[in-house]
Amino acid sequence: MTGTALVPYTGGGPLPDVPGVRVLGLPRLCAGFDEAERLDRKRHLLLHGSLPALSGEQLTAVAENVALRGRGGAGFPLARKLTAVAEAAARRRVRPVVVVNGCEGEPACRKDTVLLCRAPHLVLDGALLAAAALGARLLVIGVTKATTENSVREALAERGLARRRRGRALRTQVVRSPERLVSGEASALIRAAEGGPPVPPGRRARAAESGLGGAPTLLSNAETFAQLAVAARLGPDRYASTGLPGEPGTILLTVSGAVAAPAVVEAPSGVPLPYVLQACGAEPAPSGVLVGGYHGAWLDAATAYGTPLSREALAARGGALGAGAVLPLSTRTCPLGEALRIARWLAAESAGQCGPCRLGLPSLAEMFADALGGGGQPALEAVREGARGVRGRGACKHPDGAARFVLSALAAFPDDLAAHVLGDGCGRPTVELLPLPPEEAAGAANGAGEGAGAVGTAGERLAVDWTLCEGHGLCAGLLPEAVRLDRDGFPVLSDDVLPGALRARAQRAVRRCPALALRLEKP
């Protein structure tokens, strides 16, 4: 095992932009990281060599023969994407677009950021291979962090692609979006590249048919393009010399939570999950492990420690590799309290466009809180019903991922759940171990997608003066994302800081309260 020095991390706060790297086995994507912090163009070529010239059919065959799937979450076969884009472009007689999604809006993910910051030319290799094979007119790289943007722009300059020139077949564009979960959604990135707000458009569309500017668009995340570059150089047989036969090659993981320090780990597919956790300094017996990130699923300790890291193995156990985030929990924290904290954050990350997301996710989070507060079996059934109510009904997959996260927490921690729902709780505190962005950053990017410069609520939350409240219920009608009514018609408020998207309506609810009982206050 080789690795760089890890960045100190105490848990709970944001991860470093570029955490340390560990390699289990021989490195591929992370080759050269032990010699240089960033592989410039010269170092990259000395290490990896030149790219082969491949036709569209040859590149598609490479992707198909190594069973390469998207590494951003959905896991769609890349060969099918390449074929769909090529066929749509030929049918419509237009030139397609290639988009690299480096927008890691999820707080627990850093693998694409590490690649774009430390091995940007490997990602560009794969993207340029695809662009040449498809005859693309435009290459777009989407990012959310300043460190990533600077590295990508420097890499483009090293290749002479930073400036637009007449007669050049391929143009390049770098798009910077706010650090929000929805910024990494495919349609949100396309909207941002078109000059619109970085949020989903409110309708589902296939980018391969009509993506950026209406052109057929090949869109995948940074690791996928880096894997394509490695496979093109090695060929299918050498590429499959490591990893599982059905899922050959290596995988990149971001490991945080109850570990000695967060790290991006490159490992062969099929490596046992306990081996990865041990390499990162996790406890020998965590209470559970979240795999796939905040749109992923919880595994109980026994299941986690018998699971190899592959899509097939995880799916068979109710998990998902997703965006590659792995987060073990310490036995010293309440797992359901940690899950509730993330569920509330997911609710606040709504783009504010669809009812199941804008209204359903805050409601689901508060139902979850009620159940954990001793609400009994009816409150628990309300959580399950609330999760079913949002799944499959959003313009993007955010409601589905949030519902999966909550439901898997109920299944993974049955003893803790019973102690909370039917009693006084498990007796352990919530130590806020799972990484989240700073509150000021979360409040700055508002639900309308107006970006990091938008004004938030500066850490305010709603409060009620119970000596004045008469249960009119107007606040719940004006601000259903943050207020609901109990059985007697009195408001039940979230303890969370309000996201910036709700500021104006929160102030309106305060002004219109008939009893002047509602107010905004600092935590």
XYZ file of C-alpha atoms in Angstrom:
523
model
C 0.000 0.000 0.000
C 1.297 3.444 -0.924
C -0.101 6.836 -0.067
C 0.493 10.512 0.428
C 0.456 12.183 3.818
C -3.115 12.586 4.974
C -4.626 15.959 5.855
C -5.667 16.139 9.552
C -9.408 15.963 10.030
C -11.513 15.838 13.162
C -14.864 14.989 11.560
C -18.125 16.855 11.184
C -16.813 19.847 9.267
C -16.129 20.147 5.559
C -13.562 17.824 4.003
C -10.361 19.324 2.624
C -10.667 20.223 -1.058
C -7.846 17.804 -1.884
C -7.482 15.168 0.845
C -4.667 12.645 0.968
C -4.570 9.667 -1.377
C -4.059 5.991 -0.598
C -3.585 3.211 -3.121
C -4.368 -0.440 -2.461
C -2.455 -2.513 -4.984
C -0.863 -0.868 -8.034
C -2.000 2.653 -8.967
C -3.570 3.508 -12.279
C -5.563 6.706 -11.938
C -3.293 7.811 -9.089
C -0.026 6.802 -10.734
C 2.686 9.367 -10.096
C 1.014 10.898 -7.053
C 3.879 9.726 -4.859
C 6.290 11.841 -6.911
C 4.340 15.025 -7.621
C 1.431 16.936 -6.113
C 0.174 17.725 -9.623
C 1.091 16.029 -12.894
C 1.649 18.738 -15.487
C 1.538 17.942 -19.189
C 5.208 16.916 -19.385
C 5.083 14.635 -16.332
C 1.793 13.176 -17.521
C 3.229 12.174 -20.914
C 6.389 10.735 -19.366
C 4.260 8.605 -17.054
C 1.368 7.537 -19.293
C 2.661 8.017 -22.837
C 0.734 9.316 -25.825
C -2.882 8.467 -26.519
C -3.715 5.970 -29.262
C -5.802 7.173 -32.210
C -9.180 5.420 -32.001
C -12.241 5.671 -34.207
C -15.692 5.997 -32.697
C -16.334 2.287 -33.164
C -12.993 1.347 -31.618
C -13.481 3.596 -28.592
C -16.984 2.251 -28.028
C -15.613 -1.301 -28.240
C -12.988 -0.491 -25.608
C -15.632 0.883 -23.251
C -17.868 -2.125 -23.835
C -15.102 -4.733 -23.477
C -14.036 -3.366 -20.072
C -17.673 -2.967 -18.943
C -16.989 0.695 -18.154
C -19.893 2.343 -16.346
C -20.322 5.915 -15.226
C -18.587 6.568 -11.908
C -20.744 9.492 -10.850
C -23.658 7.641 -9.273
C -26.077 6.185 -11.809
C -23.607 3.659 -13.245
C -24.917 3.830 -16.846
C -22.774 1.880 -19.380
C -20.496 4.321 -21.206
C -20.547 2.317 -24.449
C -24.316 2.794 -24.676
C -23.923 6.545 -24.109
C -21.298 6.786 -26.857
C -23.515 4.874 -29.273
C -26.613 6.916 -28.444
C -24.807 10.243 -28.933
C -23.197 9.121 -32.203
C -26.508 7.861 -33.608
C -28.390 11.022 -32.595
C -25.699 13.246 -34.122
C -25.718 11.285 -37.384
C -29.506 11.230 -37.585
C -29.825 14.968 -36.970
C -26.639 15.868 -38.890
C -25.268 17.981 -36.077
C -22.009 17.905 -34.156
C -22.322 16.703 -30.562
C -20.932 18.101 -27.296
C -18.815 16.400 -24.616
C -19.269 17.463 -20.977
C -17.025 16.482 -18.055
C -18.948 16.692 -14.795
C -16.496 17.647 -12.069
C -19.165 19.289 -9.893
C -18.903 17.330 -6.667
C -21.639 19.060 -4.730
C -21.907 16.262 -2.195
C -19.899 17.082 0.960
C -18.636 13.506 1.334
C -17.127 13.210 -2.187
C -13.689 14.357 -3.321
C -12.467 11.768 -5.863
C -13.236 13.828 -8.984
C -11.734 16.899 -7.331
C -8.534 14.978 -6.590
C -8.314 13.800 -10.211
C -8.906 17.259 -11.680
C -6.458 18.872 -9.251
C -3.687 16.276 -9.366
C -4.131 14.408 -12.685
C -6.148 16.802 -14.881
C -4.555 15.585 -18.119
C -5.750 12.029 -17.533
C -9.331 13.317 -17.381
C -8.782 15.526 -20.434
C -7.292 12.547 -22.305
C -10.525 10.598 -21.961
C -12.690 13.607 -22.805
C -10.619 14.484 -25.886
C -10.656 10.855 -27.027
C -14.446 10.899 -26.881
C -14.641 14.319 -28.534
C -12.442 13.226 -31.448
C -14.291 9.936 -31.881
C -17.687 11.674 -31.934
C -16.581 14.730 -33.922
C -17.681 17.021 -31.094
C -17.692 20.785 -31.543
C -17.401 21.716 -27.864
C -15.810 20.307 -24.695
C -17.206 21.624 -21.388
C -15.691 20.964 -17.958
C -17.992 21.725 -15.025
C -16.490 22.457 -11.593
C -17.580 23.940 -8.266
C -14.298 24.673 -6.451
C -11.697 27.366 -7.133
C -8.863 24.842 -6.710
C -10.390 22.603 -9.386
C -11.098 25.462 -11.770
C -7.522 26.738 -11.537
C -6.055 23.294 -12.213
C -8.328 22.671 -15.214
C -7.609 26.065 -16.761
C -3.883 25.499 -16.296
C -4.138 22.069 -17.952
C -6.028 23.502 -20.917
C -3.380 26.194 -21.288
C -0.645 23.535 -21.231
C -2.381 21.877 -24.187
C -2.962 25.134 -26.054
C -6.720 24.806 -25.607
C -7.277 27.748 -23.304
C -7.991 30.309 -26.024
C -10.545 30.277 -28.807
C -8.960 30.290 -32.242
C -10.527 30.491 -35.651
C -10.458 27.257 -37.547
C -10.106 25.090 -34.446
C -12.396 22.066 -34.654
C -12.976 21.863 -30.906
C -13.710 24.697 -28.486
C -13.344 24.348 -24.708
C -15.297 25.947 -21.884
C -14.928 25.794 -18.081
C -18.152 26.324 -16.114
C -18.056 27.146 -12.395
C -21.211 26.491 -10.348
C -21.959 26.981 -6.619
C -20.981 24.183 -4.251
C -24.461 22.698 -3.906
C -25.715 19.157 -4.241
C -27.954 19.998 -7.212
C -25.055 21.609 -9.101
C -23.749 18.140 -9.940
C -27.032 16.972 -11.475
C -26.542 16.505 -15.227
C -29.299 18.824 -16.397
C -28.249 21.479 -13.865
C -24.726 21.488 -15.302
C -26.105 21.792 -18.831
C -28.251 24.755 -17.786
C -25.260 26.427 -16.176
C -23.186 25.921 -19.332
C -25.965 27.607 -21.315
C -25.801 30.633 -19.005
C -28.826 29.741 -16.889
C -29.154 28.961 -13.166
C -27.324 25.771 -12.075
C -30.486 23.887 -11.117
C -32.460 21.152 -12.923
C -34.896 22.584 -15.510
C -38.004 21.004 -13.992
C -38.355 18.320 -16.643
C -36.439 15.193 -17.479
C -34.669 14.945 -20.827
C -32.047 12.639 -22.348
C -28.812 14.548 -22.869
C -27.723 12.017 -25.507
C -30.636 13.196 -27.666
C -30.866 16.873 -26.754
C -28.422 18.303 -24.273
C -26.276 21.428 -24.318
C -27.678 23.896 -26.848
C -30.054 21.172 -28.043
C -27.147 19.102 -29.399
C -26.576 15.436 -28.556
C -24.355 15.494 -25.465
C -22.029 12.927 -23.912
C -21.956 13.783 -20.217
C -20.127 11.801 -17.563
C -18.048 12.481 -14.478
C -14.306 13.036 -14.291
C -13.382 9.548 -13.113
C -15.256 7.946 -16.009
C -13.208 9.884 -18.568
C -9.987 9.094 -16.692
C -10.881 5.392 -16.692
C -11.582 5.602 -20.434
C -8.107 7.060 -21.026
C -6.488 4.269 -18.989
C -8.484 1.571 -20.818
C -7.622 3.041 -24.244
C -3.901 2.927 -23.421
C -3.868 -0.507 -21.765
C -6.399 -2.296 -23.957
C -9.182 -4.512 -22.593
C -6.991 -7.461 -21.599
C -4.430 -5.505 -19.580
C -7.161 -3.310 -18.105
C -8.962 -6.444 -16.854
C -5.817 -7.818 -15.209
C -6.976 -6.279 -11.929
C -10.387 -6.201 -10.318
C -13.350 -8.509 -10.803
C -14.002 -10.244 -14.155
C -17.435 -8.644 -14.470
C -16.300 -5.230 -13.182
C -12.630 -4.979 -14.142
C -10.202 -2.239 -13.207
C -9.907 -0.037 -10.154
C -12.385 2.201 -8.347
C -11.936 5.518 -6.580
C -13.491 6.000 -3.148
C -13.713 8.946 -0.760
C -13.441 7.573 2.764
C -14.345 9.803 5.715
C -16.485 9.673 8.848
C -14.947 7.720 11.746
C -11.459 7.341 10.233
C -8.041 8.656 11.211
C -8.193 11.147 8.336
C -10.276 11.378 5.165
C -8.663 9.997 2.037
C -9.346 9.243 -1.592
C -8.557 5.568 -2.103
C -7.820 3.769 -5.362
C -8.425 0.039 -5.062
C -9.203 -2.913 -7.346
C -12.910 -3.545 -7.733
C -14.047 -6.320 -5.424
C -11.685 -5.386 -2.578
C -13.282 -6.236 0.786
C -14.814 -3.189 2.441
C -13.136 -4.006 5.815
C -9.727 -3.843 4.132
C -10.431 -0.322 2.858
C -11.678 0.807 6.264
C -8.688 -0.705 8.055
C -6.301 1.051 5.660
C -7.929 4.377 6.541
C -7.776 3.841 10.301
C -11.446 3.097 10.983
C -12.608 1.423 14.182
C -12.479 -2.395 14.063
C -16.246 -2.613 14.631
C -18.160 0.497 13.509
C -21.874 0.714 14.213
C -22.600 0.930 10.481
C -21.235 2.161 7.163
C -22.795 4.530 4.656
C -21.810 3.524 1.117
C -22.542 5.659 -1.940
C -22.707 8.995 -0.142
C -25.751 10.958 0.974
C -27.794 9.528 -1.899
C -26.518 6.065 -1.014
C -27.547 3.529 1.590
C -26.566 2.469 5.104
C -25.223 -1.020 5.793
C -25.256 -2.505 9.272
C -21.865 -3.540 10.640
C -22.284 -7.263 9.964
C -23.355 -6.694 6.362
C -20.632 -4.135 5.723
C -17.906 -6.399 6.978
C -18.977 -9.199 4.654
C -19.247 -7.071 1.512
C -16.791 -6.673 -1.354
C -16.832 -3.287 -3.073
C -18.581 -3.923 -6.364
C -21.857 -2.738 -7.819
C -23.270 -6.242 -7.974
C -22.311 -7.192 -4.413
C -23.595 -3.951 -2.930
C -26.871 -4.124 -4.866
C -27.431 -7.645 -3.554
C -27.191 -6.286 0.000
C -29.406 -3.266 -0.533
C -26.501 -0.858 -1.013
C -25.070 1.090 -3.925
C -21.594 2.220 -4.926
C -23.077 5.530 -6.084
C -20.558 8.357 -6.149
C -17.986 6.271 -4.281
C -18.235 7.804 -0.794
C -17.682 5.435 2.150
C -18.428 6.657 5.684
C -18.099 4.369 8.721
C -19.714 5.472 11.987
C -18.168 5.296 15.427
C -20.015 3.371 18.141
C -19.714 6.520 20.274
C -22.254 8.493 18.239
C -25.974 8.004 17.694
C -26.315 6.684 14.131
C -29.900 7.871 13.749
C -29.028 11.323 15.063
C -26.286 11.492 12.427
C -28.763 10.359 9.774
C -31.321 12.968 10.854
C -28.702 15.711 10.577
C -27.973 14.702 6.969
C -31.679 14.288 6.141
C -32.276 17.897 7.190
C -29.344 19.050 5.086
C -30.689 17.139 2.087
C -34.066 18.838 2.561
C -32.404 22.262 2.524
C -30.514 21.390 -0.688
C -33.706 21.376 -2.758
C -33.650 23.485 -5.916
C -37.086 24.695 -4.825
C -38.819 23.795 -8.097
C -40.743 20.568 -7.498
C -43.321 19.916 -4.786
C -41.983 16.460 -3.832
C -38.587 18.039 -3.189
C -39.480 21.538 -1.938
C -42.263 20.345 0.364
C -41.772 16.595 0.659
C -38.163 16.476 1.841
C -38.532 18.975 4.728
C -41.670 17.118 5.767
C -39.836 13.786 5.587
C -36.997 15.127 7.729
C -39.375 16.371 10.419
C -41.341 13.106 10.368
C -38.019 11.366 10.910
C -37.311 13.694 13.854
C -40.737 12.989 15.341
C -40.204 9.245 15.137
C -36.786 9.483 16.766
C -38.236 11.652 19.515
C -40.425 8.816 20.789
C -43.316 9.185 18.368
C -44.123 5.491 18.408
C -45.174 3.179 15.589
C -47.557 5.678 13.913
C -44.732 8.214 13.572
C -42.450 5.532 12.130
C -45.060 4.532 9.567
C -45.443 8.206 8.654
C -41.714 8.306 7.797
C -42.051 5.326 5.499
C -45.146 6.798 3.869
C -43.401 10.148 3.442
C -40.454 8.474 1.708
C -42.758 6.608 -0.651
C -44.515 9.877 -1.432
C -41.410 11.616 -2.829
C -39.751 8.786 -4.733
C -39.933 8.946 -8.521
C -41.790 12.258 -8.550
C -39.020 14.853 -8.870
C -37.519 16.471 -11.947
C -34.174 15.016 -10.838
C -33.087 12.148 -8.606
C -32.574 14.203 -5.439
C -35.872 13.144 -3.770
C -35.158 9.489 -4.629
C -31.678 9.641 -3.117
C -32.877 11.380 0.045
C -35.660 8.824 0.520
C -33.213 5.938 0.008
C -30.893 7.432 2.616
C -33.628 7.720 5.259
C -35.214 4.321 4.631
C -31.859 2.543 4.708
C -31.098 4.172 8.086
C -34.321 2.684 9.470
C -33.300 -0.755 8.226
C -29.622 -0.652 9.257
C -30.063 0.305 12.927
C -33.119 -1.606 14.207
C -32.082 -1.721 17.876
C -31.317 1.996 17.993
C -34.531 2.700 16.124
C -36.603 0.785 18.667
C -34.904 2.633 21.530
C -35.745 5.990 19.951
C -39.232 5.307 18.639
C -40.503 3.413 21.680
C -38.392 4.893 24.452
C -36.035 7.674 25.449
C -33.348 7.066 22.835
C -30.143 5.082 22.560
C -28.301 7.177 25.165
C -25.495 8.250 22.823
C -24.962 11.834 21.678
C -24.876 12.972 18.064
C -21.301 14.160 17.643
C -21.820 15.478 14.065
C -19.273 13.105 12.585
C -20.451 13.149 8.963
C -19.015 15.983 6.843
C -21.178 18.934 5.839
C -20.246 22.280 4.284
C -19.925 25.358 6.517
C -23.273 26.908 7.408
C -22.299 30.209 5.841
C -21.561 28.450 2.531
C -24.806 26.514 2.674
C -26.784 29.670 3.266
C -24.991 31.556 0.513
C -26.090 29.298 -2.329
C -29.803 29.765 -2.458
C -32.517 27.475 -3.731
C -32.895 29.484 -6.906
C -29.361 28.541 -7.833
C -28.129 32.122 -7.753
C -24.685 31.040 -6.617
C -22.156 31.674 -3.950
C -22.667 35.391 -3.973
C -26.341 35.275 -2.960
C -27.345 36.595 0.442
C -28.585 33.947 2.878
C -30.238 34.156 6.253
C -26.903 34.648 8.040
C -27.604 31.695 10.327
C -31.184 32.561 11.352
C -33.916 30.124 12.299
C -37.583 30.391 13.207
C -38.789 30.591 16.798
C -42.210 30.963 18.456
C -43.186 32.939 21.526
C -45.609 30.445 23.059
C -47.118 33.070 25.361
C -48.517 34.760 22.247
C -49.175 31.947 19.755
C -52.866 31.228 19.226
C -52.511 28.478 16.592
C -53.797 30.426 13.578
C -51.649 28.237 11.285
C -50.858 30.989 8.782
C -47.095 30.362 9.103
C -47.462 26.761 7.906
C -49.292 27.936 4.813
C -46.679 30.572 4.005
C -43.638 28.425 4.806
C -44.537 24.714 4.565
C -40.868 23.754 4.058
C -40.016 24.788 7.630
C -43.306 24.792 9.546
C -46.001 22.202 9.960
C -48.954 22.004 12.336
C -49.445 19.484 15.103
C -52.777 17.784 15.791
C -53.996 20.812 17.717
C -53.087 23.263 14.955
C -50.015 24.751 16.620
C -46.752 25.152 14.663
C -43.933 22.626 14.825
C -40.662 24.230 13.734
C -37.420 22.758 12.512
C -34.388 23.463 14.703
C -32.219 23.887 11.610
C -30.838 27.126 10.229
C -33.024 28.269 7.348
C -31.503 28.031 3.847
C -31.150 31.258 1.912
C -33.901 30.264 -0.514
C -36.496 30.639 2.259
C -35.390 34.015 3.606
C -37.978 36.207 1.906
C -40.918 33.941 2.727
C -39.711 33.474 6.313
C -39.696 37.248 6.784
C -43.178 37.439 5.237
C -44.451 34.755 7.631
C -43.025 36.699 10.588
C -44.679 39.938 9.436
C -48.052 38.317 8.824
C -48.340 36.312 12.050
C -51.665 37.585 13.526
C -50.456 37.153 17.105
C -46.908 38.472 16.441
C -45.637 35.214 17.930
C -43.284 34.169 15.122
C -39.759 35.571 14.869
C -36.335 34.971 13.335
C -33.417 34.578 15.700
C -29.777 33.537 15.750
C -29.089 29.951 16.896
